[in-house]
């Protein structure tokens, strides 16, 4: 079996016997002949595919000093996700004053935690060059909104967004927290997947309104968290 067959199968393409032709854009026609894989070959390649996918996933690493992480997500924007995240953080603090609570806003394009927590200003740096969260109502808060002008749009491509998320996850001096509530952006994109795969999450809260369209997207969000083995509440 050729290397190209193994590569395509690892990408989820199954083979049947026969020949066919295709023309890559800007190239000449290419004749591709395929044969039916035997059961043993299929199992071997499936195992190899699993090994490659597992090796490519990032290793989960806890946020230093944080005991439990709760993410608040939604399939669509404007359904009360950030309001729920803020209320959850405040409720956790009110329920037990001995618990240290943090609130992290990873909605890079539309951060709303600074406004909702009545916070302004830039975070200071610690001696270890980590950002110190801003504090109000007894909640330690960090958001992209503290790092850019309030009226300035964040016009970034995916790689820059993921770099910012990595900094918000790993370069903040949270101290010792019992709970960190994470306000996610709406949808099921790179940010949600990256956060879910990079840090251990104790649970997810999926927020929705009762309209059919909103519920449909909320179910997609719940399914995404199920696939990455995050327990959720819908």
JSON list of C-alpha atoms in Angstrom, two decimals:
[
{"chain": "A", "resi": 1, "resn": "UNK", "atom": "CA", "xyz": [0.00, 0.00, 0.00]},
{"chain": "A", "resi": 2, "resn": "UNK", "atom": "CA", "xyz": [1.36, 3.41, -0.95]},
{"chain": "A", "resi": 3, "resn": "UNK", "atom": "CA", "xyz": [2.08, 6.20, 1.51]},
{"chain": "A", "resi": 4, "resn": "UNK", "atom": "CA", "xyz": [-0.59, 8.41, -0.08]},
{"chain": "A", "resi": 5, "resn": "UNK", "atom": "CA", "xyz": [-3.24, 5.79, 0.76]},
{"chain": "A", "resi": 6, "resn": "UNK", "atom": "CA", "xyz": [-2.20, 5.77, 4.41]},
{"chain": "A", "resi": 7, "resn": "UNK", "atom": "CA", "xyz": [-2.23, 9.57, 4.49]},
{"chain": "A", "resi": 8, "resn": "UNK", "atom": "CA", "xyz": [-5.71, 9.84, 3.02]},
{"chain": "A", "resi": 9, "resn": "UNK", "atom": "CA", "xyz": [-7.11, 7.12, 5.22]},
{"chain": "A", "resi": 10, "resn": "UNK", "atom": "CA", "xyz": [-5.72, 8.88, 8.28]},
{"chain": "A", "resi": 11, "resn": "UNK", "atom": "CA", "xyz": [-7.72, 11.89, 7.13]},
{"chain": "A", "resi": 12, "resn": "UNK", "atom": "CA", "xyz": [-10.92, 9.88, 7.22]},
{"chain": "A", "resi": 13, "resn": "UNK", "atom": "CA", "xyz": [-11.11, 8.78, 3.54]},
{"chain": "A", "resi": 14, "resn": "UNK", "atom": "CA", "xyz": [-12.16, 5.17, 2.94]},
{"chain": "A", "resi": 15, "resn": "UNK", "atom": "CA", "xyz": [-11.13, 3.22, -0.15]},
{"chain": "A", "resi": 16, "resn": "UNK", "atom": "CA", "xyz": [-13.07, 1.01, -2.51]},
{"chain": "A", "resi": 17, "resn": "UNK", "atom": "CA", "xyz": [-11.78, -0.93, -5.46]},
{"chain": "A", "resi": 18, "resn": "UNK", "atom": "CA", "xyz": [-11.63, 0.83, -8.79]},
{"chain": "A", "resi": 19, "resn": "UNK", "atom": "CA", "xyz": [-10.02, 3.71, -10.65]},
{"chain": "A", "resi": 20, "resn": "UNK", "atom": "CA", "xyz": [-10.96, 7.31, -11.12]},
{"chain": "A", "resi": 21, "resn": "UNK", "atom": "CA", "xyz": [-9.54, 10.60, -12.36]},
{"chain": "A", "resi": 22, "resn": "UNK", "atom": "CA", "xyz": [-9.49, 14.04, -10.87]},
{"chain": "A", "resi": 23, "resn": "UNK", "atom": "CA", "xyz": [-7.96, 17.36, -11.89]},
{"chain": "A", "resi": 24, "resn": "UNK", "atom": "CA", "xyz": [-6.37, 19.48, -9.15]},
{"chain": "A", "resi": 25, "resn": "UNK", "atom": "CA", "xyz": [-6.87, 23.20, -9.66]},
{"chain": "A", "resi": 26, "resn": "UNK", "atom": "CA", "xyz": [-4.22, 24.47, -12.01]},
{"chain": "A", "resi": 27, "resn": "UNK", "atom": "CA", "xyz": [-2.89, 20.97, -12.71]},
{"chain": "A", "resi": 28, "resn": "UNK", "atom": "CA", "xyz": [-3.34, 18.11, -15.14]},
{"chain": "A", "resi": 29, "resn": "UNK", "atom": "CA", "xyz": [-5.69, 15.16, -14.74]},
{"chain": "A", "resi": 30, "resn": "UNK", "atom": "CA", "xyz": [-4.42, 12.44, -12.44]},
{"chain": "A", "resi": 31, "resn": "UNK", "atom": "CA", "xyz": [-5.51, 8.81, -12.57]},
{"chain": "A", "resi": 32, "resn": "UNK", "atom": "CA", "xyz": [-5.97, 7.25, -9.15]},
{"chain": "A", "resi": 33, "resn": "UNK", "atom": "CA", "xyz": [-6.39, 3.50, -8.77]},
{"chain": "A", "resi": 34, "resn": "UNK", "atom": "CA", "xyz": [-7.71, 2.12, -5.52]},
{"chain": "A", "resi": 35, "resn": "UNK", "atom": "CA", "xyz": [-8.15, -1.35, -4.13]},
{"chain": "A", "resi": 36, "resn": "UNK", "atom": "CA", "xyz": [-10.33, -2.71, -1.36]},
{"chain": "A", "resi": 37, "resn": "UNK", "atom": "CA", "xyz": [-8.41, -2.83, 1.91]},
{"chain": "A", "resi": 38, "resn": "UNK", "atom": "CA", "xyz": [-8.39, -6.10, 3.79]},
{"chain": "A", "resi": 39, "resn": "UNK", "atom": "CA", "xyz": [-9.78, -6.25, 7.31]},
{"chain": "A", "resi": 40, "resn": "UNK", "atom": "CA", "xyz": [-6.32, -6.49, 8.84]},
{"chain": "A", "resi": 41, "resn": "UNK", "atom": "CA", "xyz": [-5.05, -3.50, 6.89]},
{"chain": "A", "resi": 42, "resn": "UNK", "atom": "CA", "xyz": [-8.08, -1.42, 7.85]},
{"chain": "A", "resi": 43, "resn": "UNK", "atom": "CA", "xyz": [-7.66, -2.16, 11.54]},
{"chain": "A", "resi": 44, "resn": "UNK", "atom": "CA", "xyz": [-3.94, -1.38, 11.40]},
{"chain": "A", "resi": 45, "resn": "UNK", "atom": "CA", "xyz": [-4.55, 1.95, 9.70]},
{"chain": "A", "resi": 46, "resn": "UNK", "atom": "CA", "xyz": [-7.36, 2.84, 12.10]},
{"chain": "A", "resi": 47, "resn": "UNK", "atom": "CA", "xyz": [-5.01, 2.22, 15.03]},
{"chain": "A", "resi": 48, "resn": "UNK", "atom": "CA", "xyz": [-2.35, 4.35, 13.34]},
{"chain": "A", "resi": 49, "resn": "UNK", "atom": "CA", "xyz": [-4.85, 7.12, 12.74]},
{"chain": "A", "resi": 50, "resn": "UNK", "atom": "CA", "xyz": [-5.86, 7.09, 16.41]},
{"chain": "A", "resi": 51, "resn": "UNK", "atom": "CA", "xyz": [-2.21, 7.30, 17.47]},
{"chain": "A", "resi": 52, "resn": "UNK", "atom": "CA", "xyz": [-1.59, 10.29, 15.19]},
{"chain": "A", "resi": 53, "resn": "UNK", "atom": "CA", "xyz": [-4.71, 12.13, 16.39]},
{"chain": "A", "resi": 54, "resn": "UNK", "atom": "CA", "xyz": [-3.90, 11.48, 20.04]},
{"chain": "A", "resi": 55, "resn": "UNK", "atom": "CA", "xyz": [-0.33, 12.65, 19.61]},
{"chain": "A", "resi": 56, "resn": "UNK", "atom": "CA", "xyz": [-1.53, 15.86, 17.97]},
{"chain": "A", "resi": 57, "resn": "UNK", "atom": "CA", "xyz": [-3.85, 16.88, 20.82]},
{"chain": "A", "resi": 58, "resn": "UNK", "atom": "CA", "xyz": [-2.44, 19.34, 23.36]},
{"chain": "A", "resi": 59, "resn": "UNK", "atom": "CA", "xyz": [-1.75, 18.02, 26.84]},
{"chain": "A", "resi": 60, "resn": "UNK", "atom": "CA", "xyz": [-4.07, 19.46, 29.45]},
{"chain": "A", "resi": 61, "resn": "UNK", "atom": "CA", "xyz": [-2.28, 21.54, 32.05]},
{"chain": "A", "resi": 62, "resn": "UNK", "atom": "CA", "xyz": [-4.07, 23.08, 35.04]},
{"chain": "A", "resi": 63, "resn": "UNK", "atom": "CA", "xyz": [-3.94, 26.84, 35.52]},
{"chain": "A", "resi": 64, "resn": "UNK", "atom": "CA", "xyz": [-1.53, 27.45, 38.37]},
{"chain": "A", "resi": 65, "resn": "UNK", "atom": "CA", "xyz": [-3.32, 28.08, 41.65]},
{"chain": "A", "resi": 66, "resn": "UNK", "atom": "CA", "xyz": [-6.81, 27.33, 40.28]},
{"chain": "A", "resi": 67, "resn": "UNK", "atom": "CA", "xyz": [-8.68, 24.37, 41.75]},
{"chain": "A", "resi": 68, "resn": "UNK", "atom": "CA", "xyz": [-11.76, 24.22, 39.52]},
{"chain": "A", "resi": 69, "resn": "UNK", "atom": "CA", "xyz": [-12.70, 25.80, 36.19]},
{"chain": "A", "resi": 70, "resn": "UNK", "atom": "CA", "xyz": [-16.31, 26.34, 35.11]},
{"chain": "A", "resi": 71, "resn": "UNK", "atom": "CA", "xyz": [-16.95, 27.57, 31.56]},
{"chain": "A", "resi": 72, "resn": "UNK", "atom": "CA", "xyz": [-20.10, 29.44, 30.53]},
{"chain": "A", "resi": 73, "resn": "UNK", "atom": "CA", "xyz": [-20.87, 29.13, 26.83]},
{"chain": "A", "resi": 74, "resn": "UNK", "atom": "CA", "xyz": [-23.64, 29.61, 24.29]},
{"chain": "A", "resi": 75, "resn": "UNK", "atom": "CA", "xyz": [-24.40, 28.67, 20.72]},
{"chain": "A", "resi": 76, "resn": "UNK", "atom": "CA", "xyz": [-25.44, 32.23, 19.81]},
{"chain": "A", "resi": 77, "resn": "UNK", "atom": "CA", "xyz": [-24.64, 35.68, 21.10]},
{"chain": "A", "resi": 78, "resn": "UNK", "atom": "CA", "xyz": [-27.10, 37.86, 22.96]},
{"chain": "A", "resi": 79, "resn": "UNK", "atom": "CA", "xyz": [-28.69, 35.10, 25.04]},
{"chain": "A", "resi": 80, "resn": "UNK", "atom": "CA", "xyz": [-27.38, 36.20, 28.44]},
{"chain": "A", "resi": 81, "resn": "UNK", "atom": "CA", "xyz": [-24.15, 34.22, 28.57]},
{"chain": "A", "resi": 82, "resn": "UNK", "atom": "CA", "xyz": [-21.98, 36.94, 30.09]},
{"chain": "A", "resi": 83, "resn": "UNK", "atom": "CA", "xyz": [-24.74, 37.90, 32.53]},
{"chain": "A", "resi": 84, "resn": "UNK", "atom": "CA", "xyz": [-24.91, 34.28, 33.63]},
{"chain": "A", "resi": 85, "resn": "UNK", "atom": "CA", "xyz": [-21.12, 34.09, 34.01]},
{"chain": "A", "resi": 86, "resn": "UNK", "atom": "CA", "xyz": [-21.03, 37.23, 36.19]},
{"chain": "A", "resi": 87, "resn": "UNK", "atom": "CA", "xyz": [-23.99, 36.09, 38.30]},
{"chain": "A", "resi": 88, "resn": "UNK", "atom": "CA", "xyz": [-22.45, 32.65, 38.74]},
{"chain": "A", "resi": 89, "resn": "UNK", "atom": "CA", "xyz": [-19.16, 34.14, 39.97]},
{"chain": "A", "resi": 90, "resn": "UNK", "atom": "CA", "xyz": [-20.98, 36.49, 42.36]},
{"chain": "A", "resi": 91, "resn": "UNK", "atom": "CA", "xyz": [-23.23, 33.69, 43.61]},
{"chain": "A", "resi": 92, "resn": "UNK", "atom": "CA", "xyz": [-20.25, 31.43, 44.33]},
{"chain": "A", "resi": 93, "resn": "UNK", "atom": "CA", "xyz": [-18.62, 34.24, 46.32]},
{"chain": "A", "resi": 94, "resn": "UNK", "atom": "CA", "xyz": [-21.84, 35.06, 48.20]},
{"chain": "A", "resi": 95, "resn": "UNK", "atom": "CA", "xyz": [-22.55, 31.42, 48.99]},
{"chain": "A", "resi": 96, "resn": "UNK", "atom": "CA", "xyz": [-19.23, 30.95, 50.79]},
{"chain": "A", "resi": 97, "resn": "UNK", "atom": "CA", "xyz": [-17.14, 34.01, 51.64]},
{"chain": "A", "resi": 98, "resn": "UNK", "atom": "CA", "xyz": [-14.14, 31.81, 52.37]},
{"chain": "A", "resi": 99, "resn": "UNK", "atom": "CA", "xyz": [-13.92, 30.79, 48.70]},
{"chain": "A", "resi": 100, "resn": "UNK", "atom": "CA", "xyz": [-11.71, 32.74, 46.29]},
{"chain": "A", "resi": 101, "resn": "UNK", "atom": "CA", "xyz": [-13.43, 33.32, 42.94]},
{"chain": "A", "resi": 102, "resn": "UNK", "atom": "CA", "xyz": [-12.02, 34.49, 39.61]},
{"chain": "A", "resi": 103, "resn": "UNK", "atom": "CA", "xyz": [-13.73, 35.57, 36.39]},
{"chain": "A", "resi": 104, "resn": "UNK", "atom": "CA", "xyz": [-11.95, 35.21, 33.04]},
{"chain": "A", "resi": 105, "resn": "UNK", "atom": "CA", "xyz": [-13.36, 36.73, 29.84]},
{"chain": "A", "resi": 106, "resn": "UNK", "atom": "CA", "xyz": [-11.99, 34.94, 26.75]},
{"chain": "A", "resi": 107, "resn": "UNK", "atom": "CA", "xyz": [-14.41, 36.61, 24.32]},
{"chain": "A", "resi": 108, "resn": "UNK", "atom": "CA", "xyz": [-11.64, 38.43, 22.46]},
{"chain": "A", "resi": 109, "resn": "UNK", "atom": "CA", "xyz": [-13.84, 40.15, 19.87]},
{"chain": "A", "resi": 110, "resn": "UNK", "atom": "CA", "xyz": [-16.61, 41.27, 22.23]},
{"chain": "A", "resi": 111, "resn": "UNK", "atom": "CA", "xyz": [-15.44, 41.42, 25.85]},
{"chain": "A", "resi": 112, "resn": "UNK", "atom": "CA", "xyz": [-18.22, 42.55, 28.18]},
{"chain": "A", "resi": 113, "resn": "UNK", "atom": "CA", "xyz": [-16.94, 41.59, 31.63]},
{"chain": "A", "resi": 114, "resn": "UNK", "atom": "CA", "xyz": [-15.18, 44.97, 32.24]},
{"chain": "A", "resi": 115, "resn": "UNK", "atom": "CA", "xyz": [-18.47, 46.85, 31.79]},
{"chain": "A", "resi": 116, "resn": "UNK", "atom": "CA", "xyz": [-20.55, 44.35, 33.74]},
{"chain": "A", "resi": 117, "resn": "UNK", "atom": "CA", "xyz": [-18.07, 44.26, 36.63]},
{"chain": "A", "resi": 118, "resn": "UNK", "atom": "CA", "xyz": [-17.62, 48.07, 36.56]},
{"chain": "A", "resi": 119, "resn": "UNK", "atom": "CA", "xyz": [-13.88, 47.82, 35.96]},
{"chain": "A", "resi": 120, "resn": "UNK", "atom": "CA", "xyz": [-11.50, 49.97, 33.93]},
{"chain": "A", "resi": 121, "resn": "UNK", "atom": "CA", "xyz": [-7.76, 50.21, 33.53]},
{"chain": "A", "resi": 122, "resn": "UNK", "atom": "CA", "xyz": [-4.80, 48.08, 32.57]},
{"chain": "A", "resi": 123, "resn": "UNK", "atom": "CA", "xyz": [-3.58, 45.16, 34.67]},
{"chain": "A", "resi": 124, "resn": "UNK", "atom": "CA", "xyz": [-0.29, 45.63, 36.50]},
{"chain": "A", "resi": 125, "resn": "UNK", "atom": "CA", "xyz": [2.57, 43.18, 36.14]},
{"chain": "A", "resi": 126, "resn": "UNK", "atom": "CA", "xyz": [3.87, 41.08, 38.99]},
{"chain": "A", "resi": 127, "resn": "UNK", "atom": "CA", "xyz": [7.57, 40.52, 39.71]},
{"chain": "A", "resi": 128, "resn": "UNK", "atom": "CA", "xyz": [7.33, 37.32, 37.68]},
{"chain": "A", "resi": 129, "resn": "UNK", "atom": "CA", "xyz": [5.98, 39.35, 34.72]},
{"chain": "A", "resi": 130, "resn": "UNK", "atom": "CA", "xyz": [2.44, 38.00, 35.05]},
{"chain": "A", "resi": 131, "resn": "UNK", "atom": "CA", "xyz": [-0.67, 40.16, 34.70]},
{"chain": "A", "resi": 132, "resn": "UNK", "atom": "CA", "xyz": [-2.51, 40.85, 37.95]},
{"chain": "A", "resi": 133, "resn": "UNK", "atom": "CA", "xyz": [-6.32, 40.59, 37.73]},
{"chain": "A", "resi": 134, "resn": "UNK", "atom": "CA", "xyz": [-8.47, 43.62, 38.51]},
{"chain": "A", "resi": 135, "resn": "UNK", "atom": "CA", "xyz": [-10.66, 43.22, 41.59]},
{"chain": "A", "resi": 136, "resn": "UNK", "atom": "CA", "xyz": [-14.26, 44.26, 42.28]},
{"chain": "A", "resi": 137, "resn": "UNK", "atom": "CA", "xyz": [-17.09, 42.83, 44.40]},
{"chain": "A", "resi": 138, "resn": "UNK", "atom": "CA", "xyz": [-14.52, 40.40, 45.76]},
{"chain": "A", "resi": 139, "resn": "UNK", "atom": "CA", "xyz": [-14.00, 38.82, 42.31]},
{"chain": "A", "resi": 140, "resn": "UNK", "atom": "CA", "xyz": [-10.62, 38.75, 40.53]},
{"chain": "A", "resi": 141, "resn": "UNK", "atom": "CA", "xyz": [-11.26, 39.60, 36.86]},
{"chain": "A", "resi": 142, "resn": "UNK", "atom": "CA", "xyz": [-9.23, 39.38, 33.67]},
{"chain": "A", "resi": 143, "resn": "UNK", "atom": "CA", "xyz": [-10.44, 40.29, 30.19]},
{"chain": "A", "resi": 144, "resn": "UNK", "atom": "CA", "xyz": [-9.19, 41.28, 26.77]},
{"chain": "A", "resi": 145, "resn": "UNK", "atom": "CA", "xyz": [-11.17, 44.46, 27.41]},
{"chain": "A", "resi": 146, "resn": "UNK", "atom": "CA", "xyz": [-8.51, 45.56, 29.91]},
{"chain": "A", "resi": 147, "resn": "UNK", "atom": "CA", "xyz": [-5.81, 45.36, 27.24]},
{"chain": "A", "resi": 148, "resn": "UNK", "atom": "CA", "xyz": [-7.42, 47.37, 24.41]},
{"chain": "A", "resi": 149, "resn": "UNK", "atom": "CA", "xyz": [-9.28, 50.66, 24.16]},
{"chain": "A", "resi": 150, "resn": "UNK", "atom": "CA", "xyz": [-12.97, 50.37, 25.02]},
{"chain": "A", "resi": 151, "resn": "UNK", "atom": "CA", "xyz": [-14.12, 51.60, 21.60]},
{"chain": "A", "resi": 152, "resn": "UNK", "atom": "CA", "xyz": [-11.36, 49.95, 19.55]},
{"chain": "A", "resi": 153, "resn": "UNK", "atom": "CA", "xyz": [-12.41, 46.90, 17.51]},
{"chain": "A", "resi": 154, "resn": "UNK", "atom": "CA", "xyz": [-10.21, 43.80, 17.72]},
{"chain": "A", "resi": 155, "resn": "UNK", "atom": "CA", "xyz": [-9.50, 42.98, 14.08]},
{"chain": "A", "resi": 156, "resn": "UNK", "atom": "CA", "xyz": [-7.33, 39.90, 14.42]},
{"chain": "A", "resi": 157, "resn": "UNK", "atom": "CA", "xyz": [-6.91, 36.68, 12.53]},
{"chain": "A", "resi": 158, "resn": "UNK", "atom": "CA", "xyz": [-7.12, 33.29, 14.19]},
{"chain": "A", "resi": 159, "resn": "UNK", "atom": "CA", "xyz": [-3.45, 32.90, 15.13]},
{"chain": "A", "resi": 160, "resn": "UNK", "atom": "CA", "xyz": [-3.39, 36.23, 16.96]},
{"chain": "A", "resi": 161, "resn": "UNK", "atom": "CA", "xyz": [-6.60, 35.35, 18.79]},
{"chain": "A", "resi": 162, "resn": "UNK", "atom": "CA", "xyz": [-5.18, 32.01, 19.91]},
{"chain": "A", "resi": 163, "resn": "UNK", "atom": "CA", "xyz": [-2.00, 33.73, 21.08]},
{"chain": "A", "resi": 164, "resn": "UNK", "atom": "CA", "xyz": [-4.10, 36.12, 23.17]},
{"chain": "A", "resi": 165, "resn": "UNK", "atom": "CA", "xyz": [-6.09, 33.22, 24.63]},
{"chain": "A", "resi": 166, "resn": "UNK", "atom": "CA", "xyz": [-2.86, 31.46, 25.59]},
{"chain": "A", "resi": 167, "resn": "UNK", "atom": "CA", "xyz": [-1.68, 34.59, 27.41]},
{"chain": "A", "resi": 168, "resn": "UNK", "atom": "CA", "xyz": [-5.01, 34.97, 29.23]},
{"chain": "A", "resi": 169, "resn": "UNK", "atom": "CA", "xyz": [-4.81, 31.34, 30.33]},
{"chain": "A", "resi": 170, "resn": "UNK", "atom": "CA", "xyz": [-1.14, 31.13, 31.27]},
{"chain": "A", "resi": 171, "resn": "UNK", "atom": "CA", "xyz": [0.17, 34.62, 32.00]},
{"chain": "A", "resi": 172, "resn": "UNK", "atom": "CA", "xyz": [-2.21, 35.81, 34.72]},
{"chain": "A", "resi": 173, "resn": "UNK", "atom": "CA", "xyz": [-1.29, 35.79, 38.41]},
{"chain": "A", "resi": 174, "resn": "UNK", "atom": "CA", "xyz": [-4.52, 34.45, 39.89]},
{"chain": "A", "resi": 175, "resn": "UNK", "atom": "CA", "xyz": [-3.01, 33.57, 43.23]},
{"chain": "A", "resi": 176, "resn": "UNK", "atom": "CA", "xyz": [-5.04, 30.78, 44.85]},
{"chain": "A", "resi": 177, "resn": "UNK", "atom": "CA", "xyz": [-8.58, 30.36, 43.48]},
{"chain": "A", "resi": 178, "resn": "UNK", "atom": "CA", "xyz": [-11.23, 27.86, 44.43]},
{"chain": "A", "resi": 179, "resn": "UNK", "atom": "CA", "xyz": [-13.26, 28.56, 41.28]},
{"chain": "A", "resi": 180, "resn": "UNK", "atom": "CA", "xyz": [-12.46, 30.26, 37.98]},
{"chain": "A", "resi": 181, "resn": "UNK", "atom": "CA", "xyz": [-15.54, 31.10, 35.90]},
{"chain": "A", "resi": 182, "resn": "UNK", "atom": "CA", "xyz": [-14.67, 31.46, 32.20]},
{"chain": "A", "resi": 183, "resn": "UNK", "atom": "CA", "xyz": [-16.95, 33.53, 29.95]},
{"chain": "A", "resi": 184, "resn": "UNK", "atom": "CA", "xyz": [-16.54, 31.96, 26.50]},
{"chain": "A", "resi": 185, "resn": "UNK", "atom": "CA", "xyz": [-17.34, 33.58, 23.15]},
{"chain": "A", "resi": 186, "resn": "UNK", "atom": "CA", "xyz": [-20.52, 32.36, 21.45]},
{"chain": "A", "resi": 187, "resn": "UNK", "atom": "CA", "xyz": [-20.33, 29.44, 19.04]},
{"chain": "A", "resi": 188, "resn": "UNK", "atom": "CA", "xyz": [-18.15, 26.35, 18.75]},
{"chain": "A", "resi": 189, "resn": "UNK", "atom": "CA", "xyz": [-14.94, 27.63, 17.21]},
{"chain": "A", "resi": 190, "resn": "UNK", "atom": "CA", "xyz": [-11.21, 27.54, 17.84]},
{"chain": "A", "resi": 191, "resn": "UNK", "atom": "CA", "xyz": [-11.38, 29.33, 21.19]},
{"chain": "A", "resi": 192, "resn": "UNK", "atom": "CA", "xyz": [-13.87, 26.90, 22.71]},
{"chain": "A", "resi": 193, "resn": "UNK", "atom": "CA", "xyz": [-11.95, 23.88, 21.45]},
{"chain": "A", "resi": 194, "resn": "UNK", "atom": "CA", "xyz": [-8.57, 25.25, 22.52]},
{"chain": "A", "resi": 195, "resn": "UNK", "atom": "CA", "xyz": [-9.74, 26.11, 26.04]},
{"chain": "A", "resi": 196, "resn": "UNK", "atom": "CA", "xyz": [-11.42, 22.72, 26.42]},
{"chain": "A", "resi": 197, "resn": "UNK", "atom": "CA", "xyz": [-8.34, 20.82, 25.31]},
{"chain": "A", "resi": 198, "resn": "UNK", "atom": "CA", "xyz": [-5.69, 22.87, 27.11]},
{"chain": "A", "resi": 199, "resn": "UNK", "atom": "CA", "xyz": [-7.05, 23.08, 30.66]},
{"chain": "A", "resi": 200, "resn": "UNK", "atom": "CA", "xyz": [-9.04, 20.62, 32.79]},
{"chain": "A", "resi": 201, "resn": "UNK", "atom": "CA", "xyz": [-12.64, 21.82, 33.08]},
{"chain": "A", "resi": 202, "resn": "UNK", "atom": "CA", "xyz": [-14.89, 20.81, 35.96]},
{"chain": "A", "resi": 203, "resn": "UNK", "atom": "CA", "xyz": [-18.11, 21.68, 34.16]},
{"chain": "A", "resi": 204, "resn": "UNK", "atom": "CA", "xyz": [-19.79, 23.73, 31.44]},
{"chain": "A", "resi": 205, "resn": "UNK", "atom": "CA", "xyz": [-22.96, 25.82, 31.57]},
{"chain": "A", "resi": 206, "resn": "UNK", "atom": "CA", "xyz": [-24.73, 26.24, 28.21]},
{"chain": "A", "resi": 207, "resn": "UNK", "atom": "CA", "xyz": [-26.96, 29.34, 28.06]},
{"chain": "A", "resi": 208, "resn": "UNK", "atom": "CA", "xyz": [-29.82, 29.74, 25.60]},
{"chain": "A", "resi": 209, "resn": "UNK", "atom": "CA", "xyz": [-33.12, 31.50, 25.04]},
{"chain": "A", "resi": 210, "resn": "UNK", "atom": "CA", "xyz": [-36.23, 29.39, 24.27]},
{"chain": "A", "resi": 211, "resn": "UNK", "atom": "CA", "xyz": [-36.39, 30.14, 20.53]},
{"chain": "A", "resi": 212, "resn": "UNK", "atom": "CA", "xyz": [-35.88, 27.15, 18.22]},
{"chain": "A", "resi": 213, "resn": "UNK", "atom": "CA", "xyz": [-32.89, 28.70, 16.41]},
{"chain": "A", "resi": 214, "resn": "UNK", "atom": "CA", "xyz": [-31.10, 29.52, 19.66]},
{"chain": "A", "resi": 215, "resn": "UNK", "atom": "CA", "xyz": [-31.82, 26.05, 21.08]},
{"chain": "A", "resi": 216, "resn": "UNK", "atom": "CA", "xyz": [-30.51, 24.40, 17.93]},
{"chain": "A", "resi": 217, "resn": "UNK", "atom": "CA", "xyz": [-27.16, 26.17, 18.29]},
{"chain": "A", "resi": 218, "resn": "UNK", "atom": "CA", "xyz": [-27.10, 25.52, 22.04]},
{"chain": "A", "resi": 219, "resn": "UNK", "atom": "CA", "xyz": [-27.43, 21.79, 21.39]},
{"chain": "A", "resi": 220, "resn": "UNK", "atom": "CA", "xyz": [-24.41, 22.03, 19.08]},
{"chain": "A", "resi": 221, "resn": "UNK", "atom": "CA", "xyz": [-22.42, 23.64, 21.88]},
{"chain": "A", "resi": 222, "resn": "UNK", "atom": "CA", "xyz": [-23.48, 20.94, 24.32]},
{"chain": "A", "resi": 223, "resn": "UNK", "atom": "CA", "xyz": [-22.47, 18.27, 21.82]},
{"chain": "A", "resi": 224, "resn": "UNK", "atom": "CA", "xyz": [-19.03, 19.85, 21.38]},
{"chain": "A", "resi": 225, "resn": "UNK", "atom": "CA", "xyz": [-18.38, 19.74, 25.12]},
{"chain": "A", "resi": 226, "resn": "UNK", "atom": "CA", "xyz": [-19.61, 16.16, 25.23]},
{"chain": "A", "resi": 227, "resn": "UNK", "atom": "CA", "xyz": [-17.09, 15.19, 22.57]},
{"chain": "A", "resi": 228, "resn": "UNK", "atom": "CA", "xyz": [-14.21, 16.68, 24.55]},
{"chain": "A", "resi": 229, "resn": "UNK", "atom": "CA", "xyz": [-15.49, 14.98, 27.73]},
{"chain": "A", "resi": 230, "resn": "UNK", "atom": "CA", "xyz": [-16.58, 18.10, 29.62]},
{"chain": "A", "resi": 231, "resn": "UNK", "atom": "CA", "xyz": [-19.61, 17.61, 31.91]},
{"chain": "A", "resi": 232, "resn": "UNK", "atom": "CA", "xyz": [-22.28, 20.20, 31.14]},
{"chain": "A", "resi": 233, "resn": "UNK", "atom": "CA", "xyz": [-25.51, 21.77, 32.33]},
{"chain": "A", "resi": 234, "resn": "UNK", "atom": "CA", "xyz": [-28.00, 22.98, 29.72]}
]
